[in-house]
């Protein structure tokens, strides 16, 4: 199995996502935050934090099975990963670099994640829907087609 590293470079103006071939992509398995790079490791079920000033891994954080998409809250304090094989969303405190919670969705093939205010939107590939999550609970779902469906959300 091959895994392509996709980089998401965030700025105050916009989000630009480029894959390892230099082409635009709609999902990311890594994310920049204030001098740090968060990289999802599907095989080891972890997120590595890289200090970009030294290019060294400074922390490995255990998350759910096969972290796929990584997003950060607007205040850059919380990092979210969709854990494809365990059907969870892992919640990481960016300051302490530690797992603080996991949201169980009972979904296999959980992919992309988007954040708006305090609401998360996560793609259920086989269910052809987007889960709406608030306060750690699924409060709604948006049917977007038949599975396989949404692989990314922005």
mmCIF file of C-alpha atoms in Angstrom:
data_model
loop_
_atom_site.group_PDB
_atom_site.id
_atom_site.type_symbol
_atom_site.label_atom_id
_atom_site.label_comp_id
_atom_site.label_asym_id
_atom_site.label_seq_id
_atom_site.Cartn_x
_atom_site.Cartn_y
_atom_site.Cartn_z
ATOM 1 C CA UNK A 1 0.000 0.000 0.000
ATOM 2 C CA UNK A 2 1.303 3.463 -0.898
ATOM 3 C CA UNK A 3 0.536 6.631 1.010
ATOM 4 C CA UNK A 4 1.072 10.031 -0.593
ATOM 5 C CA UNK A 5 1.983 12.854 1.746
ATOM 6 C CA UNK A 6 -0.240 15.840 1.147
ATOM 7 C CA UNK A 7 0.695 19.175 2.668
ATOM 8 C CA UNK A 8 -1.753 21.827 3.811
ATOM 9 C CA UNK A 9 -0.174 25.262 4.176
ATOM 10 C CA UNK A 10 -2.389 27.591 6.184
ATOM 11 C CA UNK A 11 -2.280 31.376 6.282
ATOM 12 C CA UNK A 12 -4.627 34.079 7.505
ATOM 13 C CA UNK A 13 -5.836 34.635 3.945
ATOM 14 C CA UNK A 14 -6.596 31.188 2.619
ATOM 15 C CA UNK A 15 -5.779 27.503 2.710
ATOM 16 C CA UNK A 16 -3.754 26.012 -0.101
ATOM 17 C CA UNK A 17 -3.449 22.253 -0.385
ATOM 18 C CA UNK A 18 -0.819 20.704 -2.660
ATOM 19 C CA UNK A 19 -0.038 17.019 -3.068
ATOM 20 C CA UNK A 20 3.451 15.569 -3.469
ATOM 21 C CA UNK A 21 3.215 16.003 -7.262
ATOM 22 C CA UNK A 22 2.549 19.737 -6.934
ATOM 23 C CA UNK A 23 -1.127 19.369 -7.883
ATOM 24 C CA UNK A 24 -4.057 20.822 -5.907
ATOM 25 C CA UNK A 25 -5.691 18.338 -3.561
ATOM 26 C CA UNK A 26 -8.876 18.398 -1.509
ATOM 27 C CA UNK A 27 -7.657 16.457 1.515
ATOM 28 C CA UNK A 28 -4.609 16.521 3.702
ATOM 29 C CA UNK A 29 -2.757 14.079 5.881
ATOM 30 C CA UNK A 30 -0.488 16.764 7.304
ATOM 31 C CA UNK A 31 -0.918 20.321 8.511
ATOM 32 C CA UNK A 32 1.249 23.303 9.434
ATOM 33 C CA UNK A 33 0.751 25.219 12.697
ATOM 34 C CA UNK A 34 2.992 28.033 13.981
ATOM 35 C CA UNK A 35 6.367 26.510 13.116
ATOM 36 C CA UNK A 36 5.153 22.933 13.472
ATOM 37 C CA UNK A 37 4.032 20.284 11.019
ATOM 38 C CA UNK A 38 1.437 17.671 12.064
ATOM 39 C CA UNK A 39 1.720 14.453 10.034
ATOM 40 C CA UNK A 40 -0.758 11.566 10.160
ATOM 41 C CA UNK A 41 0.887 8.128 10.229
ATOM 42 C CA UNK A 42 -1.616 5.551 8.977
ATOM 43 C CA UNK A 43 0.471 2.473 9.801
ATOM 44 C CA UNK A 44 1.517 3.456 13.337
ATOM 45 C CA UNK A 45 -1.843 5.112 14.172
ATOM 46 C CA UNK A 46 -0.195 8.283 15.348
ATOM 47 C CA UNK A 47 0.363 11.937 14.546
ATOM 48 C CA UNK A 48 3.952 13.168 14.465
ATOM 49 C CA UNK A 49 4.720 16.770 15.374
ATOM 50 C CA UNK A 50 7.738 18.150 13.511
ATOM 51 C CA UNK A 51 9.583 21.298 14.630
ATOM 52 C CA UNK A 52 10.173 23.108 11.342
ATOM 53 C CA UNK A 53 13.141 25.085 12.673
ATOM 54 C CA UNK A 54 15.086 21.845 13.251
ATOM 55 C CA UNK A 55 13.191 19.433 10.967
ATOM 56 C CA UNK A 56 13.007 17.004 13.894
ATOM 57 C CA UNK A 57 10.055 15.045 15.237
ATOM 58 C CA UNK A 58 9.365 16.457 18.707
ATOM 59 C CA UNK A 59 6.332 14.347 19.597
ATOM 60 C CA UNK A 60 4.394 11.274 18.455
ATOM 61 C CA UNK A 61 0.772 11.275 19.572
ATOM 62 C CA UNK A 62 -1.251 8.029 19.516
ATOM 63 C CA UNK A 63 -4.630 8.474 17.838
ATOM 64 C CA UNK A 64 -7.267 6.180 16.326
ATOM 65 C CA UNK A 65 -6.632 3.699 13.527
ATOM 66 C CA UNK A 66 -5.305 5.151 10.272
ATOM 67 C CA UNK A 67 -5.486 8.942 10.738
ATOM 68 C CA UNK A 68 -6.534 10.397 7.401
ATOM 69 C CA UNK A 69 -7.421 14.093 7.429
ATOM 70 C CA UNK A 70 -6.047 16.717 9.805
ATOM 71 C CA UNK A 71 -7.552 20.136 10.510
ATOM 72 C CA UNK A 72 -6.912 22.780 13.162
ATOM 73 C CA UNK A 73 -9.324 25.061 14.990
ATOM 74 C CA UNK A 74 -9.433 28.746 14.064
ATOM 75 C CA UNK A 75 -7.546 29.660 17.254
ATOM 76 C CA UNK A 76 -4.927 26.969 16.397
ATOM 77 C CA UNK A 77 -5.283 25.337 19.829
ATOM 78 C CA UNK A 78 -7.044 22.101 18.840
ATOM 79 C CA UNK A 79 -6.044 19.632 16.105
ATOM 80 C CA UNK A 80 -8.623 17.168 14.756
ATOM 81 C CA UNK A 81 -7.949 13.940 12.819
ATOM 82 C CA UNK A 82 -10.401 11.628 11.132
ATOM 83 C CA UNK A 83 -9.299 8.090 11.972
ATOM 84 C CA UNK A 84 -10.495 6.129 8.967
ATOM 85 C CA UNK A 85 -10.343 2.544 10.245
ATOM 86 C CA UNK A 86 -11.551 3.114 13.817
ATOM 87 C CA UNK A 87 -14.354 5.516 12.883
ATOM 88 C CA UNK A 88 -13.203 8.097 15.406
ATOM 89 C CA UNK A 89 -12.221 11.736 15.394
ATOM 90 C CA UNK A 90 -9.182 12.319 17.575
ATOM 91 C CA UNK A 91 -8.881 15.651 19.367
ATOM 92 C CA UNK A 92 -5.365 16.879 20.154
ATOM 93 C CA UNK A 93 -4.369 19.821 22.355
ATOM 94 C CA UNK A 94 -1.825 21.641 20.161
ATOM 95 C CA UNK A 95 -0.068 23.320 23.105
ATOM 96 C CA UNK A 96 0.495 20.188 25.199
ATOM 97 C CA UNK A 97 0.710 17.949 22.108
ATOM 98 C CA UNK A 98 -1.507 15.362 23.744
ATOM 99 C CA UNK A 99 -4.682 13.480 22.873
ATOM 100 C CA UNK A 100 -7.514 14.971 24.918
ATOM 101 C CA UNK A 101 -10.533 13.094 23.555
ATOM 102 C CA UNK A 102 -11.954 10.916 20.796
ATOM 103 C CA UNK A 103 -15.395 11.129 19.252
ATOM 104 C CA UNK A 104 -16.825 7.728 18.299
ATOM 105 C CA UNK A 105 -18.917 7.801 15.133
ATOM 106 C CA UNK A 106 -19.453 4.074 14.429
ATOM 107 C CA UNK A 107 -18.564 4.814 10.811
ATOM 108 C CA UNK A 108 -16.109 2.790 8.757
ATOM 109 C CA UNK A 109 -14.080 4.782 6.214
ATOM 110 C CA UNK A 110 -14.378 8.136 7.964
ATOM 111 C CA UNK A 111 -12.562 10.640 5.771
ATOM 112 C CA UNK A 112 -12.382 14.452 5.430
ATOM 113 C CA UNK A 113 -13.163 16.905 8.193
ATOM 114 C CA UNK A 114 -14.117 20.579 8.208
ATOM 115 C CA UNK A 115 -14.650 23.009 11.087
ATOM 116 C CA UNK A 116 -17.023 25.939 11.329
ATOM 117 C CA UNK A 117 -17.161 27.692 14.682
ATOM 118 C CA UNK A 118 -17.735 24.870 17.190
ATOM 119 C CA UNK A 119 -19.223 22.415 14.680
ATOM 120 C CA UNK A 120 -17.350 19.600 12.911
ATOM 121 C CA UNK A 121 -18.339 18.086 9.568
ATOM 122 C CA UNK A 122 -16.924 14.636 8.765
ATOM 123 C CA UNK A 123 -17.325 12.595 5.579
ATOM 124 C CA UNK A 124 -18.757 9.068 5.758
ATOM 125 C CA UNK A 125 -17.442 7.531 2.535
ATOM 126 C CA UNK A 126 -19.555 4.365 2.445
ATOM 127 C CA UNK A 127 -22.679 6.042 3.831
ATOM 128 C CA UNK A 128 -22.613 8.853 1.264
ATOM 129 C CA UNK A 129 -23.190 11.448 3.970
ATOM 130 C CA UNK A 130 -21.555 14.150 6.027
ATOM 131 C CA UNK A 131 -21.880 13.879 9.807
ATOM 132 C CA UNK A 132 -22.596 17.092 11.701
ATOM 133 C CA UNK A 133 -20.936 16.941 15.134
ATOM 134 C CA UNK A 134 -21.295 19.398 17.997
ATOM 135 C CA UNK A 135 -20.242 18.953 21.604
ATOM 136 C CA UNK A 136 -18.816 15.512 20.806
ATOM 137 C CA UNK A 137 -22.184 14.221 19.572
ATOM 138 C CA UNK A 138 -23.540 13.585 16.081
ATOM 139 C CA UNK A 139 -26.450 16.019 15.878
ATOM 140 C CA UNK A 140 -27.352 15.643 12.202
ATOM 141 C CA UNK A 141 -26.312 14.097 8.919
ATOM 142 C CA UNK A 142 -26.374 15.471 5.402
ATOM 143 C CA UNK A 143 -27.018 12.958 2.613
ATOM 144 C CA UNK A 144 -24.768 13.887 -0.303
ATOM 145 C CA UNK A 145 -25.085 10.853 -2.583
ATOM 146 C CA UNK A 146 -24.705 7.118 -2.576
ATOM 147 C CA UNK A 147 -21.516 5.483 -1.287
ATOM 148 C CA UNK A 148 -18.715 5.572 -1.834
ATOM 149 C CA UNK A 149 -19.261 9.218 -1.128
ATOM 150 C CA UNK A 150 -17.479 12.168 0.474
ATOM 151 C CA UNK A 151 -13.741 11.698 0.820
ATOM 152 C CA UNK A 152 -13.012 15.280 1.760
ATOM 153 C CA UNK A 153 -14.739 18.297 3.224
ATOM 154 C CA UNK A 154 -13.561 21.878 3.190
#
